[in-house]
Tab-separated table of C-alpha atoms and ligand atoms in Angstrom:
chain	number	residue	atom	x	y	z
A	1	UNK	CA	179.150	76.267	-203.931
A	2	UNK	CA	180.242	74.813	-207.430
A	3	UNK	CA	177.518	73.158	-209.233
A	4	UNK	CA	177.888	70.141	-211.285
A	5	UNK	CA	175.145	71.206	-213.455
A	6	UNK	CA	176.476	70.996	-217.002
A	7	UNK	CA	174.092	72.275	-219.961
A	8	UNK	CA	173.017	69.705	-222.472
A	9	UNK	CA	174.386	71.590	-225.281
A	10	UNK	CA	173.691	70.150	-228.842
A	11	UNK	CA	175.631	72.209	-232.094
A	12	UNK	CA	173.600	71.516	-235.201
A	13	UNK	CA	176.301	72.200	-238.358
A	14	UNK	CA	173.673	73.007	-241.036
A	15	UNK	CA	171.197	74.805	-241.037
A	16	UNK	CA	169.246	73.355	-244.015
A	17	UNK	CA	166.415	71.119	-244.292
A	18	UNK	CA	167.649	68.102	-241.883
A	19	UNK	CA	169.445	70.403	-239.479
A	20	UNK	CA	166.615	73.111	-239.093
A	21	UNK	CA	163.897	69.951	-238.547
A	22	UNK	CA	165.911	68.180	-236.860
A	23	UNK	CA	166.701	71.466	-234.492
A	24	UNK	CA	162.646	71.874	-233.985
A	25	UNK	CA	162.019	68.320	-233.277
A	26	UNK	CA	164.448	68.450	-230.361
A	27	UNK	CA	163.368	71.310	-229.388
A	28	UNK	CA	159.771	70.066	-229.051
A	29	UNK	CA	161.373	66.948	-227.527
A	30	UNK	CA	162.478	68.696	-224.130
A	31	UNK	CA	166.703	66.556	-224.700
A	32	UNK	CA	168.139	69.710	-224.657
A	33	UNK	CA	169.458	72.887	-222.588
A	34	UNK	CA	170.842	74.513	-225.419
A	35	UNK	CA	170.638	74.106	-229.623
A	36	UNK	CA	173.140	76.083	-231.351
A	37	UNK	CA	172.757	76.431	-235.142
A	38	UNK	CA	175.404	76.991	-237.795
A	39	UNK	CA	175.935	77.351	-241.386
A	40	UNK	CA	177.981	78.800	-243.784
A	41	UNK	CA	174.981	80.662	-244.896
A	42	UNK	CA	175.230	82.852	-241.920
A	43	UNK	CA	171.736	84.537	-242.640
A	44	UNK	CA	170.420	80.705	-243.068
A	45	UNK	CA	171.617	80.167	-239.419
A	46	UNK	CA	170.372	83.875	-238.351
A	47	UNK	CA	166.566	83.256	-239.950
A	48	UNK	CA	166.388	79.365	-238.950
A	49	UNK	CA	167.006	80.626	-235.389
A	50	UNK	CA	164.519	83.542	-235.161
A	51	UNK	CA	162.265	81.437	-236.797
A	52	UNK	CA	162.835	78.540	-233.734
A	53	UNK	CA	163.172	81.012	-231.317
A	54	UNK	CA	159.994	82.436	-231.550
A	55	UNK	CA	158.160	78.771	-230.497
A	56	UNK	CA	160.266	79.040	-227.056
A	57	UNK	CA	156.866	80.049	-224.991
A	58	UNK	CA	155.543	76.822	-226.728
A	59	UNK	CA	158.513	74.589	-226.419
A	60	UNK	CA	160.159	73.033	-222.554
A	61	UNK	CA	162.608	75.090	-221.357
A	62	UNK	CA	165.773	75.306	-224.042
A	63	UNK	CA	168.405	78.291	-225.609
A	64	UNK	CA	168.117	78.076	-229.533
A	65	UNK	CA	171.174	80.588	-230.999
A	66	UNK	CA	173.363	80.872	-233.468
A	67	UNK	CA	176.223	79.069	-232.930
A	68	UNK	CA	180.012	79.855	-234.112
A	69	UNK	CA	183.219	77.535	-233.772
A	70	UNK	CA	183.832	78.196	-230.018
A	71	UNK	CA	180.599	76.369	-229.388
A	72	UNK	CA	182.348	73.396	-230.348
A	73	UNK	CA	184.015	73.356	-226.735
A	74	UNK	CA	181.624	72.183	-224.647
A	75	UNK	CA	179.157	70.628	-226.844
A	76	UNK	CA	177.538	67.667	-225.697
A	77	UNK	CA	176.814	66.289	-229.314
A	78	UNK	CA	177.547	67.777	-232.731
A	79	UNK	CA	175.168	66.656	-235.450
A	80	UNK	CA	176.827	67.303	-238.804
A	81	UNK	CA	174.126	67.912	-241.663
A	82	UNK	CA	176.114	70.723	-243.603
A	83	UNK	CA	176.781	69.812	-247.610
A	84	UNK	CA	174.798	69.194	-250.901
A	85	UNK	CA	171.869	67.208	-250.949
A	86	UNK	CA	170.867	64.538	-253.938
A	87	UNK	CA	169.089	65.591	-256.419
A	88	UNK	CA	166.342	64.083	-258.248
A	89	UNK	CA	167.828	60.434	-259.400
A	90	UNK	CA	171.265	61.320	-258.282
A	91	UNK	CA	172.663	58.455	-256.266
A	92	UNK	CA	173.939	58.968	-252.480
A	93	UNK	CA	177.584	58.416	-253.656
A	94	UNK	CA	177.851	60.727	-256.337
A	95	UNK	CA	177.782	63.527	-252.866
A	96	UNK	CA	181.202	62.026	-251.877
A	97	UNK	CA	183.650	64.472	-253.660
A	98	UNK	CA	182.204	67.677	-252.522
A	99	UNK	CA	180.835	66.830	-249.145
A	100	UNK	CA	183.779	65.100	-248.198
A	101	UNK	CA	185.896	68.925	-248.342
A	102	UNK	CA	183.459	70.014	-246.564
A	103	UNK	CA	183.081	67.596	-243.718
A	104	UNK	CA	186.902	67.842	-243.742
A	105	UNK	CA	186.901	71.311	-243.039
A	106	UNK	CA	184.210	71.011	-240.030
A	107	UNK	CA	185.933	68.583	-238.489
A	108	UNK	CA	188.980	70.349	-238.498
A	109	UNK	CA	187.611	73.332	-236.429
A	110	UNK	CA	185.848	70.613	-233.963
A	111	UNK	CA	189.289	69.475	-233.143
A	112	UNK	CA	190.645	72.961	-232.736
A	113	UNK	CA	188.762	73.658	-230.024
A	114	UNK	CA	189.288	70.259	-227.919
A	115	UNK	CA	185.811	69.211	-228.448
A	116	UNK	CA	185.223	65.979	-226.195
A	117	UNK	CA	181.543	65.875	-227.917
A	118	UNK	CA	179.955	62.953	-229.805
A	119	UNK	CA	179.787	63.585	-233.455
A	120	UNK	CA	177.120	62.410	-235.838
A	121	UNK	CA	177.113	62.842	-239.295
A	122	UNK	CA	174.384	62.558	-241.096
A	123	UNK	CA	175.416	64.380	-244.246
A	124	UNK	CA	175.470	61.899	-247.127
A	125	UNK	CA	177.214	59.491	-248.012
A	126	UNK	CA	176.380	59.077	-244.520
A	127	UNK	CA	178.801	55.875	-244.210
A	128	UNK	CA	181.543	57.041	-246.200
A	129	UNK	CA	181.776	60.210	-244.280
A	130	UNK	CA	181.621	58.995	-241.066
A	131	UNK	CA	184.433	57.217	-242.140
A	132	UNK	CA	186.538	60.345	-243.466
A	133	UNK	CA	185.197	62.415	-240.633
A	134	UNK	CA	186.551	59.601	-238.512
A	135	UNK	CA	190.056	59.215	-239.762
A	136	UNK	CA	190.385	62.820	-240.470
A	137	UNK	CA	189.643	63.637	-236.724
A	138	UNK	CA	191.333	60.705	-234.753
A	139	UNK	CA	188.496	60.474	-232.131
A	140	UNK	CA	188.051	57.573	-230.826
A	141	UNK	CA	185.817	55.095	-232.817
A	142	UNK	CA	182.470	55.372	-230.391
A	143	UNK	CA	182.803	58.985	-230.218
A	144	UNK	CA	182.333	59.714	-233.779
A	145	UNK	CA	179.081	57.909	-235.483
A	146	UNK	CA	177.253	58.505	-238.674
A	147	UNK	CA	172.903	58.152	-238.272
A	148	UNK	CA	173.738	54.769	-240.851
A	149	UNK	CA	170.625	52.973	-241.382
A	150	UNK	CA	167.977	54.186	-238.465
A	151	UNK	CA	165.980	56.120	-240.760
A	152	UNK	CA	166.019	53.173	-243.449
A	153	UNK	CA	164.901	51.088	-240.015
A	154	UNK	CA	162.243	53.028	-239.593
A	155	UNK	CA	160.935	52.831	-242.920
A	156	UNK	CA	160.533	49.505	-243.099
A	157	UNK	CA	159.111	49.451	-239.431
A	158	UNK	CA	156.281	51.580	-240.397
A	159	UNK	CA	156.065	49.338	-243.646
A	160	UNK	CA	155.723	45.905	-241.886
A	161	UNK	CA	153.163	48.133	-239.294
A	162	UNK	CA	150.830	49.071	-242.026
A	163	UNK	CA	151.175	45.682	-243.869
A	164	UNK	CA	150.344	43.961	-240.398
A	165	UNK	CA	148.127	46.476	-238.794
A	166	UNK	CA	150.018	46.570	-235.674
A	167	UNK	CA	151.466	49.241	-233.822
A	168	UNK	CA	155.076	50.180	-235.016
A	169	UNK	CA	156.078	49.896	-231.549
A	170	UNK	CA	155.161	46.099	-231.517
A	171	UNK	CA	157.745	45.848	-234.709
A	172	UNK	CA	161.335	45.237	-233.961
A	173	UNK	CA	163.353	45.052	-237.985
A	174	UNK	CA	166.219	46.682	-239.079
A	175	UNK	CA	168.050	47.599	-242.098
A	176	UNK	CA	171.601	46.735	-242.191
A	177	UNK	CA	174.617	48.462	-244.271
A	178	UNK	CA	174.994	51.079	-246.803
A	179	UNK	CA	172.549	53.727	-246.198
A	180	UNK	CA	172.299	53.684	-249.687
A	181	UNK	CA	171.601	51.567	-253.210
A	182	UNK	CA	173.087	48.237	-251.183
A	183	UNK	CA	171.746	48.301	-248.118
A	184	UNK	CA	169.444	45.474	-246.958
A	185	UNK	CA	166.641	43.847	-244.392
A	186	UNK	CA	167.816	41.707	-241.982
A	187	UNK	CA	164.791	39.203	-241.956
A	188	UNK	CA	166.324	36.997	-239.317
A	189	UNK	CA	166.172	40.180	-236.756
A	190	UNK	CA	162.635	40.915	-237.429
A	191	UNK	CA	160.492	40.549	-235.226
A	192	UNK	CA	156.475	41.752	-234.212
A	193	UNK	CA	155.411	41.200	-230.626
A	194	UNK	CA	158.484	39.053	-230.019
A	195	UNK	CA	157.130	36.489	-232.482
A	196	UNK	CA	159.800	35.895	-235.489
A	197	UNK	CA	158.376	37.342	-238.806
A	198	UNK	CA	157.932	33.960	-240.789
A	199	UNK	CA	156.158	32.676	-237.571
A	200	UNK	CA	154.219	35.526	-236.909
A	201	UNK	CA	153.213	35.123	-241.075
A	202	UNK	CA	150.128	32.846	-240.421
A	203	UNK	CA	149.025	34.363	-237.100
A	204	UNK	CA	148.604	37.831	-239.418
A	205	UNK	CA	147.063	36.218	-242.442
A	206	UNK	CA	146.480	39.465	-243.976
A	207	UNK	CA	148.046	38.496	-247.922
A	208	UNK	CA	147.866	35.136	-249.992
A	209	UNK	CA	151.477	36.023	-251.095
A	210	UNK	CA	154.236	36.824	-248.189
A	211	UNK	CA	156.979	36.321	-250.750
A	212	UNK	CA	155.531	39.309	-252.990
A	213	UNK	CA	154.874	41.716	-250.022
A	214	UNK	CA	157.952	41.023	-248.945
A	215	UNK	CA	159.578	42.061	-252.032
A	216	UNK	CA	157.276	45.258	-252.020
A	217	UNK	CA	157.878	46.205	-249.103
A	218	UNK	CA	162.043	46.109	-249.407
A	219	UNK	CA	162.397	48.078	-252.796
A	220	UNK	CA	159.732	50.606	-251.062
A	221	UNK	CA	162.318	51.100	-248.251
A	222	UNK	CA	165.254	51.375	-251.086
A	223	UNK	CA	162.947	53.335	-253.175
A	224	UNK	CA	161.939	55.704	-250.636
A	225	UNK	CA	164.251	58.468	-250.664
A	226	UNK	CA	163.951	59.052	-254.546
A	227	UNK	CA	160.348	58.790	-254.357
A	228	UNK	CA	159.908	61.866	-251.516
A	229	UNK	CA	162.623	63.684	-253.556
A	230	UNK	CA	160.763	63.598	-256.881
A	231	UNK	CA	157.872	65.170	-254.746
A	232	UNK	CA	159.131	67.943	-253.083
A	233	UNK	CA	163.282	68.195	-253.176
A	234	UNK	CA	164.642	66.725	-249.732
A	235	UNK	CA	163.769	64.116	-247.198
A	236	UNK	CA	163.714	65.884	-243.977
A	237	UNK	CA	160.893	65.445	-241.510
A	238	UNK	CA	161.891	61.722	-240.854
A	239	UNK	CA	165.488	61.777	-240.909
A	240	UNK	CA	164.845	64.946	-237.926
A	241	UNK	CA	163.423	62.416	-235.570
A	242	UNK	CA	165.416	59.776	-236.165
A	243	UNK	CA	168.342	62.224	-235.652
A	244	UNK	CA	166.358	63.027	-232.327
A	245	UNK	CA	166.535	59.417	-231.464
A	246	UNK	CA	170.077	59.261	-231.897
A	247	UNK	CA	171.039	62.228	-230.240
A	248	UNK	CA	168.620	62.021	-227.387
A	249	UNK	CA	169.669	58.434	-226.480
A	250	UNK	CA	173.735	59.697	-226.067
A	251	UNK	CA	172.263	62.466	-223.647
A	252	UNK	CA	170.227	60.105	-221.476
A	253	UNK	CA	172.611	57.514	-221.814
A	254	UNK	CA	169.770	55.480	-222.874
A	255	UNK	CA	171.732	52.420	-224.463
A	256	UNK	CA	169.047	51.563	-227.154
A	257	UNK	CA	169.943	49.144	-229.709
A	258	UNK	CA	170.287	51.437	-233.456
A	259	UNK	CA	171.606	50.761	-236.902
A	260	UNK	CA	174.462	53.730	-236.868
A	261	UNK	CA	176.834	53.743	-238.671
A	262	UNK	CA	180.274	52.767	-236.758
A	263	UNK	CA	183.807	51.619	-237.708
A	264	UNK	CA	183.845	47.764	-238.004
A	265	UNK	CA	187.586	46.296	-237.194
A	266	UNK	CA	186.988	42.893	-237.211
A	267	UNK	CA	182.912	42.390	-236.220
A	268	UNK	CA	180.826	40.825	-239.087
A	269	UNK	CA	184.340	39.777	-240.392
A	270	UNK	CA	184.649	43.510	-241.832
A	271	UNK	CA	187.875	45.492	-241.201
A	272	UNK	CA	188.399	49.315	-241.955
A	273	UNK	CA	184.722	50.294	-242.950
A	274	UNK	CA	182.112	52.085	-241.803
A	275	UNK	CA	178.542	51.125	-242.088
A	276	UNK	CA	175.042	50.675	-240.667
A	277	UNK	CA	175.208	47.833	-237.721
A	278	UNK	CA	173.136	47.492	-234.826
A	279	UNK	CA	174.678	49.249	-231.968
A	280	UNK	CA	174.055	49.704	-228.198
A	281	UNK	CA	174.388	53.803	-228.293
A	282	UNK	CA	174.583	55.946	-224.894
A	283	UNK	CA	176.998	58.497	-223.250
A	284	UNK	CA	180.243	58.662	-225.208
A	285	UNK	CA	178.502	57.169	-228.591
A	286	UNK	CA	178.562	53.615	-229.530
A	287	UNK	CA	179.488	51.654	-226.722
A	288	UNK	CA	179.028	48.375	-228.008
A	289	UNK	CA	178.769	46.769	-231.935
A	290	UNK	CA	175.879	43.853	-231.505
A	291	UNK	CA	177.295	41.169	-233.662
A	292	UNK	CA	173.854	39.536	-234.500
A	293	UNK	CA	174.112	35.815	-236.093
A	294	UNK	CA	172.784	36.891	-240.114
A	295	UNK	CA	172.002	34.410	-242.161
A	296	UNK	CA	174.943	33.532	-245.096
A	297	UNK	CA	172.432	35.568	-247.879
A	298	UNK	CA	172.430	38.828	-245.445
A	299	UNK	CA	176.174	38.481	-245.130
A	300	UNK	CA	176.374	38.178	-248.320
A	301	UNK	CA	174.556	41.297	-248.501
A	302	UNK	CA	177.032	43.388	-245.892
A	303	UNK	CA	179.997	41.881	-246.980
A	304	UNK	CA	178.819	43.423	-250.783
A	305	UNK	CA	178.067	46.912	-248.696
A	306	UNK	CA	181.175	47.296	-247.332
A	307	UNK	CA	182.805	46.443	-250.957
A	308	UNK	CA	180.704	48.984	-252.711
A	309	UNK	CA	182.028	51.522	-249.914
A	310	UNK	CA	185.654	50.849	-250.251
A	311	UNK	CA	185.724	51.195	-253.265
A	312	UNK	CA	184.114	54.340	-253.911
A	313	UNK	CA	186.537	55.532	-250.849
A	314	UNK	CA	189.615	54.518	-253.510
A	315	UNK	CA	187.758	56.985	-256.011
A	316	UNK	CA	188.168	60.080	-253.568
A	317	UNK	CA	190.522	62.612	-254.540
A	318	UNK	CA	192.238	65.316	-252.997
A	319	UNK	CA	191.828	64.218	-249.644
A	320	UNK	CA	194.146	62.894	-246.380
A	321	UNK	CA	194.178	61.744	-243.225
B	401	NAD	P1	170.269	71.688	-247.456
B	401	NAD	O1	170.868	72.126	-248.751
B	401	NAD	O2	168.882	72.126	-247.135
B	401	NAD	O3	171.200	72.130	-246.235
B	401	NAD	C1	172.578	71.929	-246.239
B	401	NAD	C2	173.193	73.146	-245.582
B	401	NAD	O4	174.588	72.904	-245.403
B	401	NAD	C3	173.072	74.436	-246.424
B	401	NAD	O5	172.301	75.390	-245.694
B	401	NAD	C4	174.509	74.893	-246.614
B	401	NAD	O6	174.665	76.294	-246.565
B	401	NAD	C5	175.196	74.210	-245.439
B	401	NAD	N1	176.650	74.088	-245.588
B	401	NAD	C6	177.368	73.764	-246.679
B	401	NAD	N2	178.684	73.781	-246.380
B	401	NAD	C7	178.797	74.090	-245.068
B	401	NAD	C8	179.886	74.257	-244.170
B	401	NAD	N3	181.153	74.065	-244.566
B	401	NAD	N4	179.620	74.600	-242.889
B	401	NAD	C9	178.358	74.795	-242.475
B	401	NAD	N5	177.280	74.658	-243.269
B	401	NAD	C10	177.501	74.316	-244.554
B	401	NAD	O7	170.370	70.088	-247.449
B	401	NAD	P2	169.521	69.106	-246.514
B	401	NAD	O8	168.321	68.666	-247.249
B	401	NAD	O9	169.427	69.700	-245.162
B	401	NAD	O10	170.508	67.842	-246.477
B	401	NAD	C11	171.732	67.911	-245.764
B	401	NAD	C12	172.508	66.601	-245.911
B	401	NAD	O11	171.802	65.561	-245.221
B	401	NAD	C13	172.631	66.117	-247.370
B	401	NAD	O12	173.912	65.593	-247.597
B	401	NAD	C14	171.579	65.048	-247.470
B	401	NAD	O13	171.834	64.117	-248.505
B	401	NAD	C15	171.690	64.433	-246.080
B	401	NAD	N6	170.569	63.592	-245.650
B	401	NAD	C16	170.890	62.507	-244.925
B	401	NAD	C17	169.908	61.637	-244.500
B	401	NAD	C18	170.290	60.422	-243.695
B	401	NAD	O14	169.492	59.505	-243.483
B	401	NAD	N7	171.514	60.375	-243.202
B	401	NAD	C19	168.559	61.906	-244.806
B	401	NAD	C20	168.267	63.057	-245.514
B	401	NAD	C21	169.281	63.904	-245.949
């Protein structure tokens, strides 16, 4: 008898700091059948997976191998992570030249082999090469997301949670745009226990200044990644789960509402661009763009992302469709 069974097979391109963490946090998770690894460092991708492989007694039930292009095939997702990383006070942008050959190159040999799977890039720019990886590949819009803003989201989630003392859970806020120097908090979506954040102000009483925290707490979200780079190199641990978010909500079909990055023709008034919007995501990818009614100052404020993006796209070189 033919089964239907069919393996939840995630390929993990990169085998660095975000891919390897993100590998063990799904791992731990129980999402997937199978994680294949792959890098161009071949002996990266060999040690990472001995490494992971020796947890399997500890982990549910998954395959963790090295992968190679034919894995591609029947992939369920493909996270992209491969490329440089910033360094200390170098700006997300300034990755665009040299990780957009290689994303190019990637994407090519996921289209070689028919891949059907959902592709998210998390490499950075994030936005801008979600956008190239996009074009480059001709999938269709949902199927092809960058992780945009969720880790930015969660940032200032765990912010407003410590400012508030409430659980994180009970805080519903996201960052919207650029996953980078423009991106910004959309206060009118923020919400704690369902209560609006400027009426939930006076039940929490805990500052004499709102105004101030607020403004502390939004250039600590901006400020974050150069802050944990200056301390030890790369962001990883955080950007792993909320890759496992992402990745485990296609597989389950989940639907959840997340700030990924997705081509806008038309929503928000934006055309052509790719950038952090919230998003119902499930099987197949994005399924939906949630247009959410922003105030004119945080339009203002994607409207200004989505300049800042096209034009640094006009400054790529060397690269086509
Ligand atoms: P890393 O240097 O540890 O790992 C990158 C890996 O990519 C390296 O092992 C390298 O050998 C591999 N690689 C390069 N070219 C490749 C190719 N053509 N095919 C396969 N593998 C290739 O870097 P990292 O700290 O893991 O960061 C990876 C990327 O993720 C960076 O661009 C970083 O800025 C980005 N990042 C994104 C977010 C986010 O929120 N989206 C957060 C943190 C980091």
């Amino acid at each position: 008898m033919e089964s239907n069974w069919k393996s939840r097979k995630v390929v993990v391109v990169g085998a660095g700091a975000v891919g390897s963490t993100f590998a063990y946090a799904l791992a731990q998770k129980g999402l997937a059948d199978e994680i294949d690894l792959m890098d161009a460092n071949r002996d990266l991708a060999e040690g990472q997976v001995l490494d992971l492989a020796h947890g399997l007694p500890f982990y549910p039930p998954v395959q963790i191998r090295v992968g190679q292009k034919q894995d591609y095939a029947d992939a369920q997702v493909i996270v992209i992570t491969a490329g440089a990383r910033q360094a200390p006070g170098e700006t997300r942008l300034a990755l665009l030249q040299k990780n957009a050959t290689i994303i190019t190159s990637i994407v090519d040999e996921i289209v070689s082999q028919g891949s059907q799977a959902v592709i998210v890039v998390a490499s950075n720019p994030v936005d801008l090469l979600t956008y190239v990886a996009l074009k480059r590949s001709g999938c269709p819009k949902g199927r092809l997301i960058g992780s945009g803003t969720v880790l930015d989201s969660s940032r200032f989630r765990y912010l407003l949670s410590q400012h508030c003392g409430v659980d994180v859970g009970n805080v519903h806020a996201y960052f919207l745009g650029e996953h980078g120097d423009s991106e910004f908090p959309a206060w009118s979506m923020t919400h704690i226990a369902g209560v609006s954040i400027d009426d939930y102000c006076p039940i929490c009483n805990k500052c004499n200044n709102w105004q101030r925290e607020r403004e502390r707490i939004v250039k600590t979200v901006k400020e974050s990644a150069y802050h944990i780079i200056n301390y030890k190199g790369a962001t990883y641990f955080a950007i792993g789960m909320a890759l496992v978010r992402i990745v485990g909500t296609i597989l389950q079909d989940q639907r959840s509402v997340l700030p990924v990055s997705t081509l806008l023709e038309g929503e928000y008034g934006l055309q052509d661009v790719c950038l952090g919007v919230p998003c119902v995501v499930g099987q197949g990818g994005v399924r939906e763009i949630v247009e959410a009614p922003l105030l004119p100052g945080e339009k203002e404020s994607l409207l200004k992302s989505a300049s800042i993006l096209q034009a640094a796209l006009k400054e790529l070189t060397g690269w086509s469709l």
